[in-house]
Structure formats: structure tokens, C-alpha cells
XYZ file of C-alpha atoms in Angstrom:
460
model
C -7.389 -11.693 10.757
C -9.689 -12.938 8.014
C -8.924 -16.179 6.259
C -6.800 -16.051 3.080
C -9.703 -17.380 1.003
C -11.981 -14.556 2.082
C -9.296 -11.935 1.453
C -8.567 -13.456 -1.964
C -12.239 -13.362 -2.951
C -12.634 -9.735 -1.888
C -9.349 -8.766 -3.559
C -10.254 -10.367 -6.866
C -13.621 -8.630 -6.856
C -11.974 -5.268 -6.226
C -9.324 -5.843 -8.876
C -11.802 -6.986 -11.519
C -13.932 -3.910 -10.885
C -10.874 -1.668 -11.084
C -9.682 -3.158 -14.371
C -13.173 -2.854 -15.846
C -13.369 0.821 -14.950
C -9.842 1.753 -15.977
C -10.087 0.079 -19.378
C -12.892 2.468 -20.335
C -10.702 5.555 -19.902
C -7.906 5.994 -22.425
C -4.588 7.621 -21.591
C -5.536 10.468 -23.897
C -8.722 11.075 -21.943
C -6.816 10.919 -18.649
C -4.464 13.588 -19.984
C -7.390 15.694 -21.171
C -9.176 15.563 -17.810
C -5.974 16.308 -15.914
C -5.208 19.253 -18.190
C -8.743 20.524 -17.677
C -8.214 20.425 -13.909
C -4.876 22.222 -14.015
C -6.433 25.065 -16.018
C -8.889 25.675 -13.164
C -6.303 25.906 -10.396
C -4.834 29.068 -8.963
C -1.062 29.333 -8.826
C -0.840 27.565 -5.458
C -3.738 25.181 -6.100
C -5.668 26.539 -3.118
C -8.858 28.519 -2.528
C -9.012 32.195 -1.790
C -9.919 32.714 1.869
C -13.224 34.418 1.003
C -13.921 32.264 -2.025
C -17.516 31.254 -1.166
C -18.543 34.905 -0.840
C -17.707 35.427 -4.499
C -20.139 32.717 -5.658
C -23.739 33.604 -6.447
C -26.178 30.917 -5.289
C -29.931 31.036 -5.979
C -30.836 28.618 -3.179
C -31.689 29.084 0.482
C -29.806 27.159 3.171
C -30.265 26.645 6.883
C -26.603 27.447 7.569
C -23.520 28.869 5.832
C -21.862 25.436 6.150
C -24.503 23.772 3.991
C -24.161 26.620 1.499
C -20.418 25.982 1.290
C -21.082 22.259 0.849
C -23.504 23.036 -1.974
C -20.892 25.153 -3.753
C -18.311 22.386 -3.397
C -20.587 19.588 -4.615
C -21.924 21.564 -7.564
C -18.359 22.395 -8.604
C -17.521 18.681 -8.338
C -20.522 17.756 -10.477
C -19.284 20.170 -13.130
C -15.866 18.457 -12.992
C -17.323 15.033 -13.819
C -16.741 13.811 -17.356
C -18.653 10.535 -17.157
C -21.191 9.146 -14.676
C -22.623 5.988 -16.286
C -24.447 4.879 -13.133
C -26.068 8.319 -12.727
C -24.776 8.533 -9.188
C -24.788 12.320 -9.190
C -28.183 12.661 -10.895
C -29.678 13.498 -7.501
C -27.214 16.328 -6.927
C -29.828 19.012 -7.582
C -31.159 21.672 -5.260
C -30.320 22.908 -1.797
C -30.920 19.645 0.100
C -27.331 18.415 -0.139
C -28.002 15.811 2.548
C -30.225 13.954 0.086
C -27.489 13.701 -2.544
C -26.399 10.135 -3.326
C -23.078 9.398 -1.647
C -23.293 12.431 0.655
C -23.878 11.882 4.351
C -24.871 14.447 6.945
C -24.617 14.454 10.727
C -24.723 16.928 13.622
C -21.722 19.232 13.709
C -19.089 18.337 16.289
C -19.024 21.885 17.624
C -22.795 22.406 17.473
C -25.014 19.270 17.685
C -28.053 21.303 16.643
C -26.453 22.102 13.299
C -26.553 19.560 10.447
C -23.482 19.433 8.211
C -22.030 17.298 5.432
C -19.912 14.810 7.400
C -18.885 12.246 4.790
C -18.519 11.401 1.108
C -18.739 7.803 -0.125
C -18.709 7.300 -3.887
C -16.911 3.946 -3.882
C -17.365 1.847 -7.042
C -19.405 4.516 -8.820
C -17.395 4.350 -12.090
C -17.199 8.139 -12.222
C -14.613 9.834 -14.436
C -13.530 13.367 -13.656
C -11.278 15.343 -11.355
C -11.330 16.826 -7.861
C -12.035 20.573 -8.004
C -10.373 22.983 -5.629
C -13.804 23.820 -4.178
C -13.817 20.521 -2.279
C -11.729 22.391 0.269
C -15.004 23.954 1.399
C -16.177 20.631 2.882
C -14.581 21.467 6.200
C -16.902 19.241 8.262
C -16.253 15.913 6.544
C -14.585 13.065 8.433
C -14.704 10.508 5.600
C -13.733 10.879 1.942
C -14.109 7.583 0.073
C -13.918 7.495 -3.729
C -12.151 4.206 -4.370
C -12.651 2.270 -7.608
C -13.621 5.119 -9.897
C -11.841 6.835 -12.793
C -10.861 10.126 -11.203
C -7.753 11.743 -12.670
C -5.429 14.652 -12.048
C -3.895 15.743 -8.756
C -5.117 16.259 -5.196
C -5.816 19.984 -4.742
C -3.835 21.864 -2.118
C -7.147 23.071 -0.692
C -7.607 19.670 1.004
C -5.492 20.958 3.901
C -8.636 22.797 4.973
C -10.408 19.501 5.742
C -9.240 19.604 9.331
C -11.692 16.961 10.589
C -10.891 14.421 7.862
C -10.169 11.033 9.426
C -10.220 8.645 6.443
C -8.935 9.450 2.953
C -9.418 6.641 0.425
C -8.775 7.465 -3.229
C -7.502 4.025 -4.236
C -8.134 2.450 -7.641
C -8.268 5.632 -9.677
C -5.936 7.392 -12.140
C -4.405 10.127 -10.017
C -0.946 11.334 -11.049
C 1.957 13.431 -9.873
C 4.225 13.280 -6.872
C 3.087 12.092 -3.475
C 0.229 14.448 -2.485
C 1.962 16.138 0.421
C -1.198 18.029 1.267
C -2.455 14.890 3.052
C 0.342 15.242 5.589
C -1.073 18.665 6.472
C -4.520 17.282 7.366
C -4.289 17.258 11.171
C -6.731 14.481 12.124
C -6.076 12.049 9.271
C -5.562 8.452 10.448
C -6.332 6.256 7.428
C -4.530 6.933 4.128
C -5.165 4.783 1.055
C -3.484 5.828 -2.219
C -3.020 2.371 -3.717
C -3.543 1.575 -7.403
C -2.927 5.021 -8.842
C -0.119 6.614 -10.882
C 1.661 8.575 -8.165
C 5.432 8.729 -8.616
C 8.657 10.095 -7.194
C 9.844 10.113 -3.597
C 8.012 9.739 -0.318
C 8.347 12.728 2.020
C 9.918 11.962 5.390
C 7.033 13.881 6.987
C 4.727 10.968 6.079
C 6.356 8.847 8.774
C 6.127 11.429 11.523
C 2.395 11.891 11.012
C -0.002 10.168 13.426
C -1.423 7.725 10.874
C -2.737 4.277 11.756
C -2.864 2.787 8.242
C -0.768 3.644 5.169
C -1.544 1.946 1.843
C 0.714 3.030 -1.029
C 1.009 -0.166 -3.052
C 0.767 -0.357 -6.849
C 1.925 3.117 -7.756
C 5.167 4.317 -9.365
C 7.004 5.579 -6.296
C 10.797 5.491 -6.532
C 13.912 6.224 -4.460
C 14.898 4.990 -1.023
C 12.486 4.577 1.856
C 13.091 7.529 4.203
C 15.383 6.724 7.123
C 12.769 7.893 9.622
C 10.386 5.123 8.486
C 10.459 3.726 12.020
C 9.048 6.939 13.470
C 5.616 6.098 12.102
C 3.021 5.000 14.678
C 1.059 3.130 11.974
C -0.138 -0.406 12.636
C -0.384 -1.281 8.914
C 2.014 -0.150 6.170
C 1.843 -1.536 2.615
C 4.253 -0.210 -0.020
C 4.286 -3.243 -2.335
C 4.618 -3.113 -6.133
C 6.462 0.160 -6.495
C 10.051 0.964 -7.484
C 11.679 1.560 -4.108
C 15.403 0.878 -3.886
C 18.075 1.038 -1.197
C 17.805 -0.611 2.209
C 15.039 -1.504 4.587
C 15.636 1.219 7.194
C 16.998 -0.127 10.478
C 14.704 2.329 12.253
C 11.930 -0.202 11.652
C 12.869 -1.699 15.002
C 11.361 1.339 16.738
C 7.893 0.172 15.665
C 7.829 -2.889 17.904
C 4.912 -1.705 20.009
C 2.701 -0.533 17.145
C 3.370 -2.226 13.795
C 1.086 -5.183 13.127
C 1.390 -5.703 9.390
C 3.893 -4.480 6.821
C 4.279 -5.522 3.197
C 7.202 -4.404 1.014
C 7.031 -7.061 -1.694
C 8.019 -6.572 -5.321
C 10.271 -3.541 -5.136
C 14.019 -3.180 -5.650
C 15.129 -3.177 -1.999
C 18.650 -4.502 -1.552
C 21.253 -5.304 1.090
C 20.801 -7.413 4.212
C 17.607 -7.725 6.193
C 18.126 -5.507 9.253
C 18.173 -7.443 12.495
C 15.930 -4.786 13.986
C 12.985 -6.490 12.281
C 13.226 -9.030 15.089
C 12.056 -6.318 17.488
C 8.604 -6.347 15.873
C 7.168 -8.723 18.420
C 3.576 -7.609 17.778
C 3.674 -7.956 13.984
C 1.349 -10.569 12.492
C 2.262 -10.117 8.801
C 5.806 -9.570 7.527
C 6.361 -9.674 3.756
C 9.615 -8.557 2.123
C 9.394 -10.975 -0.799
C 10.595 -10.358 -4.358
C 13.218 -7.752 -3.739
C 17.014 -7.986 -4.032
C 17.835 -8.794 -0.425
C 20.957 -10.810 0.307
C 22.950 -12.236 3.209
C 21.656 -14.572 5.896
C 18.540 -14.472 8.029
C 19.134 -12.465 11.192
C 19.027 -14.572 14.353
C 16.737 -11.903 15.760
C 13.870 -13.329 13.677
C 13.243 -15.462 16.764
C 11.721 -12.308 18.234
C 8.757 -12.284 15.820
C 6.583 -13.933 18.441
C 3.297 -12.662 17.019
C 3.902 -13.313 13.321
C 1.378 -15.487 11.507
C 2.397 -14.926 7.877
C 6.096 -14.528 7.026
C 7.264 -14.244 3.409
C 10.902 -13.702 2.418
C 10.714 -15.495 -0.952
C 12.150 -14.232 -4.220
C 15.394 -12.750 -2.900
C 19.047 -13.853 -2.843
C 19.207 -14.940 0.794
C 21.688 -17.657 1.715
C 22.744 -19.822 4.624
C 20.652 -21.844 7.046
C 16.973 -21.498 7.953
C 17.006 -22.076 11.694
C 14.362 -23.823 13.771
C 13.798 -20.657 15.787
C 11.985 -19.120 12.809
C 9.987 -22.205 11.868
C 8.923 -22.745 15.502
C 7.569 -19.252 16.095
C 4.528 -19.737 18.350
C 1.843 -18.191 16.114
C 3.297 -19.017 12.698
C 0.755 -20.223 10.139
C 2.540 -19.649 6.820
C 6.279 -19.281 6.170
C 7.419 -18.909 2.561
C 11.174 -18.850 1.947
C 11.202 -20.224 -1.590
C 13.171 -18.785 -4.518
C 16.296 -17.952 -2.538
C 19.680 -19.655 -2.161
C 19.348 -21.294 1.245
C 21.479 -24.441 1.461
C 20.396 -25.718 4.840
C 17.237 -25.882 6.915
C 16.271 -27.232 10.312
C 14.124 -30.365 10.456
C 11.230 -28.252 11.701
C 11.413 -26.198 8.482
C 10.934 -29.175 6.148
C 7.350 -28.937 4.818
C 6.371 -32.594 5.244
C 7.489 -32.534 8.867
C 4.854 -29.954 9.790
C 1.135 -30.567 9.536
C -0.195 -27.380 11.114
C 1.977 -24.858 9.244
C 2.286 -24.093 5.533
C 5.974 -24.074 4.604
C 7.516 -23.524 1.160
C 11.228 -24.221 0.673
C 11.169 -24.767 -3.099
C 13.668 -23.303 -5.562
C 16.554 -23.007 -3.092
C 19.801 -24.932 -2.898
C 18.738 -27.534 -0.328
C 20.368 -30.965 -0.737
C 17.980 -33.898 -1.090
C 14.935 -31.640 -1.283
C 12.741 -31.622 -4.420
C 12.229 -28.685 -6.744
C 15.524 -26.934 -6.061
C 17.827 -24.790 -8.175
C 20.616 -26.505 -10.092
C 24.153 -26.778 -8.752
C 25.352 -24.492 -11.544
C 22.995 -21.769 -10.343
C 23.592 -22.297 -6.641
C 27.375 -22.590 -6.396
C 28.379 -19.023 -7.424
C 25.944 -17.530 -4.929
C 26.327 -19.704 -1.827
C 30.115 -19.466 -1.946
C 30.047 -15.679 -2.211
C 29.885 -14.589 1.410
C 27.960 -11.434 2.221
C 29.247 -9.816 5.396
C 26.214 -7.919 6.644
C 28.291 -6.223 9.342
C 30.286 -4.454 6.627
C 27.673 -4.126 3.907
C 26.118 -0.779 3.073
C 22.829 -2.112 4.409
C 24.033 -3.776 7.579
C 22.398 -6.699 9.316
C 21.700 -4.688 12.453
C 21.248 -6.690 15.633
C 22.678 -9.954 14.378
C 25.702 -9.436 12.134
C 27.381 -12.683 11.105
C 30.992 -13.413 11.925
C 33.371 -15.974 10.363
C 33.197 -18.161 13.491
C 29.405 -18.129 13.821
C 28.265 -17.969 10.217
C 25.117 -19.913 9.543
C 26.114 -20.532 5.955
C 26.230 -24.282 5.309
C 27.475 -25.146 1.812
C 26.627 -28.681 0.655
C 29.302 -31.238 1.460
C 31.113 -32.653 -1.589
C 29.912 -36.200 -0.895
C 26.265 -35.202 -0.600
C 24.079 -35.953 -3.623
C 23.073 -32.805 -5.431
C 19.472 -32.117 -6.400
C 18.562 -33.059 -9.960
C 18.965 -30.378 -12.572
C 15.723 -28.535 -13.033
C 14.678 -25.799 -15.378
C 13.194 -22.863 -13.526
C 10.384 -21.549 -15.722
C 9.903 -17.837 -16.193
C 6.560 -16.673 -14.911
C 5.197 -13.186 -15.497
C 4.996 -10.971 -12.461
C 1.591 -9.905 -11.220
C 0.674 -6.677 -12.935
C -2.125 -4.195 -13.032
C -3.093 -1.770 -15.724
C -1.200 1.013 -13.956
C 2.047 -0.694 -13.090
C 4.594 0.308 -15.759
C 6.617 -2.901 -15.844
C 7.093 -6.072 -13.802
C 9.937 -6.423 -11.362
C 11.533 -9.585 -9.938
C 8.762 -11.968 -11.032
C 7.709 -14.715 -8.643
C 8.042 -18.326 -9.705
C 4.311 -18.861 -9.393
C 1.486 -16.458 -10.098
C 0.350 -14.444 -7.107
C -3.262 -15.267 -6.350
C -4.129 -12.143 -4.409
C -3.756 -9.669 -7.253
C -5.288 -6.692 -5.496
C -3.605 -6.470 -2.141
C -0.677 -8.857 -2.703
C -0.980 -9.742 0.970
C -3.354 -11.303 3.480
C -3.993 -7.942 5.084
C -7.716 -7.218 5.451
C -8.869 -3.706 4.676
C -10.245 -2.154 7.798
C -11.060 1.255 9.089
C -11.283 2.311 12.722
C -14.316 4.428 13.558
C -13.939 8.184 13.206
C -13.862 10.282 16.371
């Protein structure tokens, strides 16, 4: 995994570019472009099966596939409202392989035949929409248009892109419900929808699809996370900065052999942390910070043998932080601040560890600096949450009255000095409607909100 400094630098660059682009496109213009797109769509948003035969083209092509690509790209050029970098200025004539951002390669089924195999218009600052004709690009494996100003919806015709392996439309202004057409693309492995205006529910079919990476953060998605979440074979899942509610599905424990990194920060998830998370022995990044989680830490957290970055801050967790968590063999950073913990093992005290970054601030820990006041702590730490009976149960490690890890401060122990907890604005982007559960300190990594590096496996 790349160092946090490197990830932060890349993230800030991406975010600054995104904000620069988005600020140039007003909401009124977004509406206008989207409306323009919708007027062009057929009732089902798809192409007619013989669509290309109805188009008159005054160019000569070496194959019907390049002719179809020409039709698609010319339709896309017509759907562009603004191209300040003149990226598509070269999109003239029959030689589509010479177009900027268009890449050709031998066809998979006929190596002697050259076809359009990829689109990469990242950071081109283009404003426009995706026309239905893009469904004619049936040979492409890569579709990258991140950090532009594209608007509207994803046409249903994208189901025809049967060889598509990577679909990255992040940092744009797309709207509507989750584009379920992506679930119909048979060979898709990398899905990146982050930093758009998608809303509504996630379809359960998303988590039965053979995806390796799912990035959905910084949209407007709502509702519960589907119960079949754990059926996904993905190694990276990021759903941060949305409006998800309900529980973390206990089915997450089924992902122990595959899931490497998952980030759920800054949503409205509630209930206890399911003990099944402890089955994720191969996970390196686990971030459920800034939600509404309660109860105690499951004992099964000892099973996170591969975790390097663990963040549970900004919740209402109580009880004792055990040494089993703080002594995980690969742990580099453990943040459990802004909760209501009232006890921690010696190995969890920051100054006792030189090789691990620990943050226990803003809890209810006796004799530790920078803690919540007694008036704030007492009502919470004395209100027992029985995860075995709660709607969102604690899974593998439900507490019992005889084994509870809750450790209220003893009456004769000195209480931490009263401290005002300042209100800090939550990290926001220009497309997030309103902040939720703000952290006590600004989040540095404003783009990804996590140390996860963006990567793509090679296409087949």
C-alpha cells in the first residue's frame, strides 16, 4: 500500500481539479444538458438493433466495427457542450484510431482486425452527456472519463459493451438512481461512480456481480445496505460519504478470503458492529468511522490479523479497548477517538507505543488528556447496549452481564478536566448535499477519505 502522504497528495490534486471543473458548470446548465439528453432517448433508453444501418456516413472504413465506432464518437462529439481544452478537436474523419483519447488494438476474436478498444478522457474538463450511440462501442475494454463535467444518466445501451472491464465515471455530475445497466455488463470488474449525484437505493444485484473494486463514495445514496453485501467477491469497497442507514450487514463475514479494504465512513449506519467483521483476516483497511454505531467492540476484532489501518472513531462505542486489538500484528494506525470508551489496555495508550499511531482522544478515559466531560460521558457509559438483543446484533461476540467489557470509572478515580469539544465542519464536496456526523478534526484526505490507493488490474 502506498504511504499516506503520497495518497494525500494525489487525492488533493484530484479534488482540486474536480472542484475547479464543477464550479464552472451551474446547476441550471446541468439541468439543461440532462434535459437535452433525455429528449434524445428512446422510451427504454436503448438503441434499435439495426441502428447503425439507418445512419448515412460519407466515409470509408476498413471494417463495420470502425464504422460503428465512428458513428458513436461523432454522436458523442455532438453531445458535448463545452470542450475548453479542445480534446475532441481531432475527432474528424474516418481514422478514429487517431482521435485524442481513443485507443485501438487488435480485436480479441480477430487479431488481424483493428478496433476501438478503449476510451480515456480523464481530466479533459469536458461538459456534455453520454449519447445512446456509445452502445455501438462493443469492442472497448476501458471507459475512463473521470474528472470532467458530464451530466445526465448512463444510457441503457451500455449493456451492449460486453467486453468492458473498467468503468470509471467519477468526478462528474451524473444524476439519477444507481445505474443498474452496469450490473448487466458481463465482464466488468472495476466500477468507479464516486463524486457524482447518484441517489436512492443500491440494488442487491450489485453484490452478486463478479466485481473486484466498487467505489461509490460521495454520492447521495440512501437506505440500508443490502443484506447480501457479503456475497460480493470485491477486494475493495468504498461507500463513504453517502446517506446509508441501518446496520452493517452480518454477511460481511463471508468476505474473509477476498475483502482487502472497505470504507463506510460518514454515513448514518447504526446498531452494534457485527462480530463477523473479525472474520476479515485478509483486510488491510477497515474504516467505519463517523456513523452512529453503539455497543462494545466485538472480541472477534482479534481476528483482523492483516489490518494496517483501523478507524472506528466518531461513533458512540463504549466499554474497554482490549489489548488484542492494539496488538494486531500488522497494525500501523488505530483511531478510536470521539467515542465513549472508558477503559483501554496499556498497549492502547498512545505514548506507550512508538511504532503505531494511536488516537484515544475525546473518549471517557480516566487520567487521559483531551477527553469528554463527565457530564457528557455518564449518561452514555451507564446506558448498557445489549448487542445480543439489539436490532443490529453483535454477531460472533455478543456481550453478557457476566463478561461485559464495560468498565465505568470508579467513584474515587479523578475525572478528566472539563473540556469544551469544538464543533468542526465535516469534510464536504460541491456535490454532497449536507454534512453528517462531523469529525472533531478536519479530514486531510478530502478526495478518497481513506488511505486506499486507486488501482486497476490489467484487462483480459
